[in-house]
PDB file of C-alpha atoms in Angstrom:
ATOM      1  CA  HIS A   1      11.715  -9.619  13.989  1.00 65.00           C
ATOM      2  CA  LYS A   2      12.549 -12.711  15.997  1.00 71.00           C
ATOM      3  CA  GLN A   3       9.023 -13.089  17.361  1.00 77.00           C
ATOM      4  CA  ALA A   4       7.549 -12.915  13.862  1.00 75.00           C
ATOM      5  CA  ARG A   5      10.014 -15.490  12.528  1.00 74.00           C
ATOM      6  CA  ASP A   6       9.273 -17.814  15.430  1.00 78.00           C
ATOM      7  CA  ALA A   7       5.498 -17.427  15.099  1.00 80.00           C
ATOM      8  CA  TRP A   8       5.485 -17.898  11.331  1.00 78.00           C
ATOM      9  CA  GLY A   9       8.116 -20.618  11.223  1.00 79.00           C
ATOM     10  CA  TYR A  10      10.434 -18.974   8.707  1.00 76.00           C
ATOM     11  CA  GLY A  11      13.946 -17.628   9.027  1.00 74.00           C
ATOM     12  CA  ARG A  12      14.429 -19.540  12.256  1.00 75.00           C
ATOM     13  CA  THR A  13      18.075 -20.141  11.425  1.00 78.00           C
ATOM     14  CA  GLU A  14      18.674 -16.415  10.969  1.00 81.00           C
ATOM     15  CA  ASN A  15      20.805 -15.089  13.782  1.00 84.00           C
ATOM     16  CA  LEU A  16      21.134 -11.516  12.629  1.00 85.00           C
ATOM     17  CA  SER A  17      22.958  -8.695  14.323  1.00 89.00           C
ATOM     18  CA  MET A  18      21.287  -5.296  14.619  1.00 89.00           C
ATOM     19  CA  PRO A  19      23.411  -3.906  11.720  1.00 93.00           C
ATOM     20  CA  GLU A  20      22.282  -6.862   9.556  1.00 90.00           C
ATOM     21  CA  ILE A  21      18.654  -6.217  10.456  1.00 84.00           C
ATOM     22  CA  ILE A  22      19.057  -2.526   9.624  1.00 86.00           C
ATOM     23  CA  LYS A  23      20.585  -3.527   6.259  1.00 88.00           C
ATOM     24  CA  GLU A  24      17.478  -5.701   5.723  1.00 83.00           C
ATOM     25  CA  GLU A  25      19.411  -8.947   5.359  1.00 84.00           C
ATOM     26  CA  TYR A  26      16.488 -10.962   6.703  1.00 83.00           C
ATOM     27  CA  ARG A  27      14.036 -13.018   4.655  1.00 83.00           C
ATOM     28  CA  GLY A  28      10.892 -11.215   3.524  1.00 86.00           C
ATOM     29  CA  ILE A  29       9.824  -7.614   3.956  1.00 89.00           C
ATOM     30  CA  ARG A  30       8.000  -5.660   6.628  1.00 88.00           C
ATOM     31  CA  PRO A  31       6.586  -2.477   5.057  1.00 91.00           C
ATOM     32  CA  ALA A  32       4.746  -0.063   7.308  1.00 91.00           C
ATOM     33  CA  ALA A  33       2.250   2.700   6.582  1.00 92.00           C
ATOM     34  CA  GLY A  34       3.977   6.034   6.241  1.00 88.00           C
ATOM     35  CA  TYR A  35       7.207   4.652   4.791  1.00 88.00           C
ATOM     36  CA  PRO A  36       8.300   4.755   1.113  1.00 87.00           C
ATOM     37  CA  ALA A  37       6.761   1.425   0.027  1.00 88.00           C
ATOM     38  CA  CYS A  38       3.470   2.282   1.743  1.00 90.00           C
ATOM     39  CA  PRO A  39       3.268   6.084   2.114  1.00 90.00           C
ATOM     40  CA  ALA A  40      -0.423   6.371   3.043  1.00 91.00           C
ATOM     41  CA  HIS A  41      -0.445   6.804   6.829  1.00 92.00           C
ATOM     42  CA  THR A  42      -4.228   6.503   6.734  1.00 93.00           C
ATOM     43  CA  GLU A  43      -3.986   2.799   5.875  1.00 93.00           C
ATOM     44  CA  LYS A  44      -3.262   2.371   9.583  1.00 94.00           C
ATOM     45  CA  ILE A  45      -6.980   3.020  10.103  1.00 94.00           C
ATOM     46  CA  THR A  46      -7.833  -0.015   7.961  1.00 93.00           C
ATOM     47  CA  LEU A  47      -5.228  -2.157   9.705  1.00 93.00           C
ATOM     48  CA  PHE A  48      -6.373  -1.085  13.172  1.00 95.00           C
ATOM     49  CA  GLU A  49     -10.015  -1.800  12.337  1.00 96.00           C
ATOM     50  CA  MET A  50      -9.194  -5.241  10.912  1.00 95.00           C
ATOM     51  CA  LEU A  51      -7.104  -6.204  13.929  1.00 94.00           C
ATOM     52  CA  HIS A  52      -9.231  -4.456  16.580  1.00 96.00           C
ATOM     53  CA  ALA A  53      -5.926  -2.957  17.726  1.00 95.00           C
ATOM     54  CA  THR A  54      -7.457  -0.460  20.120  1.00 96.00           C
ATOM     55  CA  ASP A  55      -9.725  -2.990  21.834  1.00 97.00           C
ATOM     56  CA  LEU A  56      -7.251  -5.869  21.947  1.00 97.00           C
ATOM     57  CA  ALA A  57      -3.913  -4.113  22.396  1.00 96.00           C
ATOM     58  CA  GLY A  58      -4.824  -0.667  23.717  1.00 96.00           C
ATOM     59  CA  ILE A  59      -3.057   1.046  20.804  1.00 96.00           C
ATOM     60  CA  GLU A  60      -4.691   4.185  19.456  1.00 96.00           C
ATOM     61  CA  LEU A  61      -4.105   6.487  16.508  1.00 96.00           C
ATOM     62  CA  THR A  62      -3.759  10.223  16.947  1.00 96.00           C
ATOM     63  CA  GLU A  63      -5.238  12.761  14.539  1.00 94.00           C
ATOM     64  CA  SER A  64      -1.933  12.724  12.633  1.00 94.00           C
ATOM     65  CA  MET A  65      -1.902   8.873  12.525  1.00 94.00           C
ATOM     66  CA  ALA A  66       0.864   8.520  15.106  1.00 94.00           C
ATOM     67  CA  MET A  67       0.421   5.483  17.337  1.00 95.00           C
ATOM     68  CA  THR A  68       0.092   5.761  21.059  1.00 96.00           C
ATOM     69  CA  PRO A  69       1.657   4.560  23.260  1.00 96.00           C
ATOM     70  CA  PRO A  70       4.735   5.814  21.386  1.00 93.00           C
ATOM     71  CA  SER A  71       6.506   2.446  21.584  1.00 92.00           C
ATOM     72  CA  SER A  72       3.806   0.878  19.368  1.00 92.00           C
ATOM     73  CA  VAL A  73       4.645  -0.487  15.933  1.00 89.00           C
ATOM     74  CA  SER A  74       2.537  -1.784  13.062  1.00 91.00           C
ATOM     75  CA  GLY A  75       3.199  -3.078   9.596  1.00 89.00           C
ATOM     76  CA  LEU A  76       2.654  -5.813   7.074  1.00 89.00           C
ATOM     77  CA  TYR A  77       4.768  -8.962   7.006  1.00 87.00           C
ATOM     78  CA  PHE A  78       5.577 -10.754   3.756  1.00 89.00           C
ATOM     79  CA  SER A  79       7.683 -13.865   4.291  1.00 85.00           C
ATOM     80  CA  HIS A  80       8.267 -14.909   0.685  1.00 88.00           C
ATOM     81  CA  PRO A  81      12.028 -15.016   0.030  1.00 86.00           C
ATOM     82  CA  ASP A  82      11.610 -13.072  -3.227  1.00 92.00           C
ATOM     83  CA  SER A  83       9.727 -10.211  -1.555  1.00 91.00           C
ATOM     84  CA  ARG A  84      11.493  -6.886  -2.091  1.00 90.00           C
ATOM     85  CA  TYR A  85      10.903  -3.325  -0.952  1.00 89.00           C
ATOM     86  CA  PHE A  86      10.109  -0.747  -3.586  1.00 87.00           C
ATOM     87  CA  PRO A  87       9.342   2.953  -3.257  1.00 83.00           C
ATOM     88  CA  LEU A  88       6.221   4.573  -4.585  1.00 84.00           C
ATOM     89  CA  GLY A  89       7.128   7.244  -7.107  1.00 89.00           C
ATOM     90  CA  ARG A  90       5.197  10.395  -7.893  1.00 95.00           C
ATOM     91  CA  ILE A  91       1.529   9.832  -8.612  1.00 96.00           C
ATOM     92  CA  ASN A  92      -0.611  11.615 -11.184  1.00 98.00           C
ATOM     93  CA  ARG A  93      -3.985  13.259 -10.636  1.00 98.00           C
ATOM     94  CA  ASP A  94      -5.848  10.323 -12.218  1.00 98.00           C
ATOM     95  CA  GLN A  95      -4.226   7.974  -9.693  1.00 98.00           C
ATOM     96  CA  SER A  96      -5.229  10.261  -6.816  1.00 98.00           C
ATOM     97  CA  GLU A  97      -8.772  10.409  -8.186  1.00 98.00           C
ATOM     98  CA  ASP A  98      -8.923   6.617  -8.449  1.00 98.00           C
ATOM     99  CA  TYR A  99      -7.614   6.195  -4.894  1.00 96.00           C
ATOM    100  CA  ALA A 100     -10.106   8.781  -3.599  1.00 98.00           C
ATOM    101  CA  GLN A 101     -12.956   6.931  -5.283  1.00 98.00           C
ATOM    102  CA  ARG A 102     -11.882   3.569  -3.848  1.00 96.00           C
ATOM    103  CA  LYS A 103     -11.476   5.066  -0.352  1.00 95.00           C
ATOM    104  CA  GLY A 104     -14.779   6.949  -0.607  1.00 97.00           C
ATOM    105  CA  TRP A 105     -12.954  10.176   0.203  1.00 97.00           C
ATOM    106  CA  PRO A 106     -12.912  13.627  -1.380  1.00 98.00           C
ATOM    107  CA  LEU A 107      -9.906  14.166  -3.642  1.00 98.00           C
ATOM    108  CA  GLU A 108      -8.687  16.972  -1.363  1.00 98.00           C
ATOM    109  CA  LYS A 109      -8.332  14.559   1.561  1.00 97.00           C
ATOM    110  CA  VAL A 110      -6.256  12.128  -0.515  1.00 97.00           C
ATOM    111  CA  GLU A 111      -4.086  14.982  -1.760  1.00 97.00           C
ATOM    112  CA  LYS A 112      -3.521  16.156   1.822  1.00 96.00           C
ATOM    113  CA  TRP A 113      -2.336  12.751   3.039  1.00 94.00           C
ATOM    114  CA  LEU A 114      -0.301  11.889  -0.049  1.00 95.00           C
ATOM    115  CA  SER A 115       1.085  15.380  -0.712  1.00 94.00           C
ATOM    116  CA  PRO A 116       4.765  14.270  -0.646  1.00 93.00           C
ATOM    117  CA  ASN A 117       3.997  11.773  -3.417  1.00 94.00           C
ATOM    118  CA  LEU A 118       1.999  14.010  -5.733  1.00 97.00           C
ATOM    119  CA  GLY A 119       3.493  14.525  -9.173  1.00 97.00           C
ATOM    120  CA  TYR A 120       1.264  17.544  -9.753  1.00 98.00           C
ATOM    121  CA  THR A 121       0.125  20.681  -7.967  1.00 97.00           C
ATOM    122  CA  PRO A 122      -3.403  20.328  -6.549  1.00 94.00           C
TER     123      PRO A 122
END
């Protein structure tokens, strides 16, 4: 958190304790793939390709999208003070179909990765 604030030049006056950080009392949001606001673990593939994470940082993704070495972290940083977390609710089949089309994936693959968020039975 501190490194990002220093690099981006925002929240520099924040001197937050660990409990305050856990309660998300900092400016902006930092959603990460696999968490409620961004449940698609597979978006790590896109992020890693864009950032050349494996080549530049030596971080790799396992078959289950876990990062290795295990101490690795990734996410998106939004510094706007009005940024807020929000969970993704249940999605309908038409939304899964649309996502599959945009990803160029079979519907079954999307349903596998987003199964906890499906509002229907595949």
